[in-house]
mmCIF file of C-alpha atoms in Angstrom:
data_model
loop_
_atom_site.group_PDB
_atom_site.id
_atom_site.type_symbol
_atom_site.label_atom_id
_atom_site.label_comp_id
_atom_site.label_asym_id
_atom_site.label_seq_id
_atom_site.Cartn_x
_atom_site.Cartn_y
_atom_site.Cartn_z
ATOM 1 C CA ILE A 1 142.582 95.390 136.611
ATOM 2 C CA VAL A 2 143.383 98.887 135.267
ATOM 3 C CA PRO A 3 143.339 101.292 138.360
ATOM 4 C CA SER A 4 143.200 104.399 136.087
ATOM 5 C CA MET A 5 142.833 104.574 132.255
ATOM 6 C CA ASN A 6 143.509 108.300 132.015
ATOM 7 C CA PRO A 7 146.406 109.175 134.561
ATOM 8 C CA ASP A 8 147.839 111.996 132.696
ATOM 9 C CA GLY A 9 144.369 113.509 131.804
ATOM 10 C CA ALA A 10 143.307 113.113 135.391
ATOM 11 C CA ALA A 11 146.255 114.850 136.482
ATOM 12 C CA ARG A 12 145.549 117.904 134.193
ATOM 13 C CA GLY A 13 142.119 117.890 135.931
ATOM 14 C CA HIS A 14 140.323 116.476 132.686
ATOM 15 C CA LEU A 15 137.239 114.467 133.281
ATOM 16 C CA ARG A 16 136.934 112.809 129.714
ATOM 17 C CA THR A 17 140.423 113.640 127.786
ATOM 18 C CA ASN A 18 144.054 112.408 128.119
ATOM 19 C CA ALA A 19 146.976 114.693 127.808
ATOM 20 C CA CYS A 20 146.506 114.679 124.055
ATOM 21 C CA GLY A 21 142.926 116.009 124.253
ATOM 22 C CA ALA A 22 141.380 112.714 123.191
ATOM 23 C CA ASN A 23 138.119 111.601 124.609
ATOM 24 C CA LEU A 24 139.399 108.038 125.650
ATOM 25 C CA ASN A 25 136.019 106.442 125.876
ATOM 26 C CA ARG A 26 135.570 107.404 121.920
ATOM 27 C CA GLU A 27 139.110 105.701 121.055
ATOM 28 C CA TRP A 28 138.280 102.065 121.080
ATOM 29 C CA ALA A 29 137.517 101.821 117.117
ATOM 30 C CA PRO A 30 138.040 103.915 114.240
ATOM 31 C CA THR A 31 135.819 107.146 114.284
ATOM 32 C CA GLY A 32 133.746 108.513 111.576
ATOM 33 C CA GLU A 33 133.286 107.651 107.735
ATOM 34 C CA LYS A 34 136.267 106.539 106.014
ATOM 35 C CA GLY A 35 137.310 109.432 103.533
ATOM 36 C CA SER A 36 135.400 111.984 105.659
ATOM 37 C CA ASP A 37 137.187 114.967 107.368
ATOM 38 C CA ASP A 38 135.968 113.393 110.695
ATOM 39 C CA TYR A 39 137.477 109.947 110.134
ATOM 40 C CA TYR A 40 140.411 108.864 112.346
ATOM 41 C CA GLU A 41 142.216 105.692 113.097
ATOM 42 C CA ALA A 42 141.675 104.580 116.713
ATOM 43 C CA PRO A 43 143.257 103.622 119.067
ATOM 44 C CA SER A 44 146.688 104.994 118.039
ATOM 45 C CA LEU A 45 149.697 105.533 119.866
ATOM 46 C CA GLU A 46 149.709 109.235 118.953
ATOM 47 C CA ARG A 47 146.119 109.919 119.962
ATOM 48 C CA SER A 48 145.435 107.499 122.725
ATOM 49 C CA PRO A 49 148.286 105.118 123.560
ATOM 50 C CA GLU A 50 146.480 104.249 127.027
ATOM 51 C CA VAL A 51 143.804 102.444 125.011
ATOM 52 C CA TYR A 52 146.066 101.157 122.418
ATOM 53 C CA HIS A 53 148.411 99.113 124.957
ATOM 54 C CA VAL A 54 145.257 98.007 127.094
ATOM 55 C CA LEU A 55 143.240 96.507 123.947
ATOM 56 C CA LYS A 56 146.402 94.923 122.739
ATOM 57 C CA LYS A 57 146.877 93.338 126.018
ATOM 58 C CA MET A 58 143.294 92.264 126.094
ATOM 59 C CA ASP A 59 143.503 90.662 122.563
ATOM 60 C CA GLU A 60 146.465 88.710 123.969
ATOM 61 C CA THR A 61 144.438 87.157 126.963
ATOM 62 C CA GLY A 62 141.029 87.220 125.744
ATOM 63 C CA VAL A 63 138.091 88.756 127.737
ATOM 64 C CA ASP A 64 135.158 86.891 129.454
ATOM 65 C CA ALA A 65 133.641 89.800 131.353
ATOM 66 C CA PHE A 66 134.384 93.414 131.441
ATOM 67 C CA LEU A 67 133.436 96.485 133.628
ATOM 68 C CA ASP A 68 134.466 100.180 132.457
ATOM 69 C CA VAL A 69 133.998 102.140 135.776
ATOM 70 C CA HIS A 70 132.987 105.857 135.525
ATOM 71 C CA GLY A 71 131.366 108.617 137.175
ATOM 72 C CA ASP A 72 128.259 110.193 135.858
ATOM 73 C CA GLU A 73 127.458 113.987 136.494
ATOM 74 C CA ALA A 74 123.946 113.866 136.040
ATOM 75 C CA LEU A 75 121.909 110.548 137.057
ATOM 76 C CA PRO A 76 122.177 110.260 140.846
ATOM 77 C CA PHE A 77 122.503 106.666 141.048
ATOM 78 C CA ASN A 78 124.718 103.783 140.621
ATOM 79 C CA PHE A 79 123.934 102.136 137.405
ATOM 80 C CA LEU A 80 125.153 99.889 134.549
ATOM 81 C CA ALA A 81 124.896 100.882 130.893
ATOM 82 C CA GLY A 82 125.036 97.774 128.643
ATOM 83 C CA SER A 83 125.605 96.551 125.143
ATOM 84 C CA GLU A 84 121.853 96.302 124.054
ATOM 85 C CA GLY A 85 122.677 98.221 120.876
ATOM 86 C CA CYS A 86 125.335 95.756 119.960
ATOM 87 C CA THR A 87 124.898 93.356 117.107
ATOM 88 C CA ASN A 88 125.568 90.334 119.043
ATOM 89 C CA TRP A 89 123.036 91.336 121.974
ATOM 90 C CA GLY A 90 120.911 88.254 122.304
ATOM 91 C CA PRO A 91 119.173 86.010 124.819
ATOM 92 C CA ARG A 92 122.786 85.055 126.224
ATOM 93 C CA LEU A 93 124.225 88.517 126.561
ATOM 94 C CA LYS A 94 120.651 89.815 128.015
ATOM 95 C CA ALA A 95 120.631 87.010 130.476
ATOM 96 C CA LEU A 96 124.173 87.599 131.648
ATOM 97 C CA HIS A 97 123.372 91.194 131.998
ATOM 98 C CA GLY A 98 120.210 90.721 134.000
ATOM 99 C CA ALA A 99 121.736 88.138 136.266
ATOM 100 C CA PHE A 100 124.856 90.106 136.934
ATOM 101 C CA LEU A 101 122.839 93.284 137.804
ATOM 102 C CA ALA A 102 120.208 91.180 139.818
ATOM 103 C CA SER A 103 123.077 89.807 141.743
ATOM 104 C CA TYR A 104 125.016 93.083 142.512
ATOM 105 C CA GLU A 105 121.578 94.584 143.759
ATOM 106 C CA ARG A 106 121.236 91.887 146.152
ATOM 107 C CA ALA A 107 124.906 92.178 147.248
ATOM 108 C CA ASN A 108 124.833 95.867 147.771
ATOM 109 C CA SER A 109 121.669 98.224 148.230
ATOM 110 C CA ASP A 110 123.689 101.137 146.727
ATOM 111 C CA MET A 111 123.167 99.339 143.221
ATOM 112 C CA GLN A 112 119.838 99.449 141.328
ATOM 113 C CA ARG A 113 118.802 98.366 137.859
ATOM 114 C CA LYS A 114 115.723 100.444 137.186
ATOM 115 C CA ILE A 115 117.772 103.724 136.335
ATOM 116 C CA SER A 116 120.337 104.033 133.702
ATOM 117 C CA TYR A 117 120.800 105.644 130.285
ATOM 118 C CA GLU A 118 118.246 104.753 127.826
ATOM 119 C CA PRO A 119 119.583 101.809 125.886
ATOM 120 C CA ASP A 120 120.588 102.106 122.369
ATOM 121 C CA GLU A 121 118.209 100.983 119.577
ATOM 122 C CA PRO A 122 119.307 97.520 118.166
ATOM 123 C CA ASN A 123 122.315 97.424 116.097
ATOM 124 C CA HIS A 124 122.830 101.291 116.625
ATOM 125 C CA ALA A 125 125.559 100.984 119.357
ATOM 126 C CA LEU A 126 128.727 103.276 118.892
ATOM 127 C CA THR A 127 131.457 100.840 118.479
ATOM 128 C CA ASN A 128 134.255 103.214 119.429
ATOM 129 C CA ILE A 129 132.941 103.414 123.077
ATOM 130 C CA CYS A 130 134.779 101.003 125.172
ATOM 131 C CA SER A 131 132.235 98.549 126.711
ATOM 132 C CA ASN A 132 130.446 98.440 123.396
ATOM 133 C CA GLN A 133 133.659 97.502 121.685
ATOM 134 C CA ILE A 134 134.535 94.889 123.964
ATOM 135 C CA ALA A 135 131.334 93.213 123.962
ATOM 136 C CA LEU A 136 131.776 92.847 120.145
ATOM 137 C CA ARG A 137 135.143 91.973 119.947
ATOM 138 C CA PHE A 138 135.145 89.290 122.500
ATOM 139 C CA ASP A 139 131.303 88.422 122.522
ATOM 140 C CA CYS A 140 131.109 88.680 126.202
ATOM 141 C CA PHE A 141 129.372 90.235 128.993
ATOM 142 C CA SER A 142 130.485 93.976 129.032
ATOM 143 C CA ALA A 143 129.010 97.312 130.704
ATOM 144 C CA THR A 144 129.814 100.780 131.900
ATOM 145 C CA LEU A 145 129.153 101.083 135.612
ATOM 146 C CA GLU A 146 128.528 104.516 136.409
ATOM 147 C CA GLN A 147 128.723 106.226 140.119
ATOM 148 C CA PRO A 148 127.014 109.461 141.013
ATOM 149 C CA PHE A 149 129.205 112.572 141.655
ATOM 150 C CA LYS A 150 127.028 113.837 144.689
ATOM 151 C CA ASP A 151 124.553 111.672 146.334
ATOM 152 C CA CYS A 152 123.023 108.281 145.527
ATOM 153 C CA LEU A 153 119.240 108.139 145.654
ATOM 154 C CA THR A 154 118.892 104.651 146.297
ATOM 155 C CA ASN A 155 120.473 105.555 149.852
ATOM 156 C CA PRO A 156 120.457 109.199 150.546
ATOM 157 C CA ASP A 157 123.057 110.920 152.765
ATOM 158 C CA PRO A 158 122.664 114.278 152.861
ATOM 159 C CA THR A 159 125.634 114.844 155.013
ATOM 160 C CA LYS A 160 128.342 112.746 153.211
ATOM 161 C CA GLY A 161 126.621 111.994 149.952
ATOM 162 C CA TRP A 162 128.283 109.273 147.560
ATOM 163 C CA ASN A 163 131.721 108.846 149.280
ATOM 164 C CA PRO A 164 134.989 106.832 149.067
ATOM 165 C CA ALA A 165 133.792 104.177 151.801
ATOM 166 C CA ARG A 166 130.630 103.497 149.897
ATOM 167 C CA ALA A 167 132.289 103.432 146.692
ATOM 168 C CA SER A 168 135.070 100.883 148.042
ATOM 169 C CA MET A 169 132.102 98.737 149.300
ATOM 170 C CA LEU A 170 130.415 98.652 145.757
ATOM 171 C CA GLY A 171 133.798 97.766 144.385
ATOM 172 C CA LYS A 172 133.999 94.611 146.791
ATOM 173 C CA SER A 173 130.579 93.693 146.043
ATOM 174 C CA VAL A 174 131.095 93.256 142.394
ATOM 175 C CA ILE A 175 132.883 90.226 142.990
ATOM 176 C CA ASP A 176 129.662 88.546 144.332
ATOM 177 C CA ALA A 177 128.075 89.398 140.885
ATOM 178 C CA LEU A 178 130.988 88.327 138.994
ATOM 179 C CA ALA A 179 130.872 85.174 140.874
ATOM 180 C CA TYR A 180 127.425 84.701 140.270
ATOM 181 C CA ILE A 181 127.482 84.600 136.582
ATOM 182 C CA HIS A 182 130.859 83.035 136.292
ATOM 183 C CA PRO A 183 129.373 79.586 135.385
ATOM 184 C CA TYR A 184 127.527 81.040 132.488
ATOM 185 C CA LEU A 185 130.436 83.385 130.949
ATOM 186 C CA ARG A 186 131.256 80.952 128.200
ATOM 187 C CA ASP A 187 128.411 78.454 128.425
ATOM 188 C CA GLU A 188 127.130 77.326 125.329
ATOM 189 C CA SER A 189 123.753 76.049 126.422
ATOM 190 C CA GLU A 190 120.754 78.177 126.721
ATOM 191 C CA PHE A 191 121.309 78.475 130.387
ATOM 192 C CA TRP A 192 119.053 81.405 130.516
ATOM 193 C CA THR A 193 116.114 79.195 130.476
ATOM 194 C CA ALA A 194 117.076 77.956 134.039
ATOM 195 C CA LEU A 195 117.695 81.190 135.849
ATOM 196 C CA PRO A 196 115.453 82.291 138.519
ATOM 197 C CA SER A 197 112.643 84.869 137.484
ATOM 198 C CA GLU A 198 114.355 87.327 139.860
ATOM 199 C CA ASP A 199 117.431 87.479 137.316
ATOM 200 C CA LYS A 200 115.475 88.577 134.574
ATOM 201 C CA TYR A 201 116.920 91.580 132.462
ATOM 202 C CA VAL A 202 115.129 94.785 133.327
ATOM 203 C CA ARG A 203 115.167 97.321 130.545
ATOM 204 C CA PRO A 204 116.312 100.881 132.401
ATOM 205 C CA THR A 205 114.963 104.440 131.664
ATOM 206 C CA ASN A 206 116.604 107.679 132.655
ATOM 207 C CA LYS A 207 113.290 108.844 134.086
ATOM 208 C CA TYR A 208 113.426 108.711 137.964
ATOM 209 C CA ASN A 209 111.041 111.845 139.042
#
């Protein structure tokens, strides 16, 4: 568990960039076309030491399941952004994503699965984004967990909105969802054929009005 991937940037009031000015969610793989002006190697100790060291430790330990926890300024929901656009997305990762999110929704009514970013088209994921890179690199369930900046329309609270107490409960509830999919994380059988229908993957949309 990494409590904060961007302590130096956060201390400066940055929402996306570290003290060097690098967007740490675009530093998980080389970026741009090699030989072009916009190409750069990533992660690096110069631009993104935070990502460099965390990814190095991941390579040492391996990863079976991964969540990158963010806040989203636009969508007023808690939601999961998956690895649908990755080249290894198939029945296994689709089933793990669906079962995880269904279980999470059952464990905490502040989570929902219908609203999210529009999924990437097949084989068009940006591999320098954290959760996409982890899904590819370790062939594992990997997603970005987004929380709203203001209120959560699943259970609106005009007075307190989305707040630290509810965020803490959302964090605790993720253990239920991880425990639910744990037996399947490295299962080489077609386990998805035996999962209940309520665990089926739901393709989300960003349209909610």
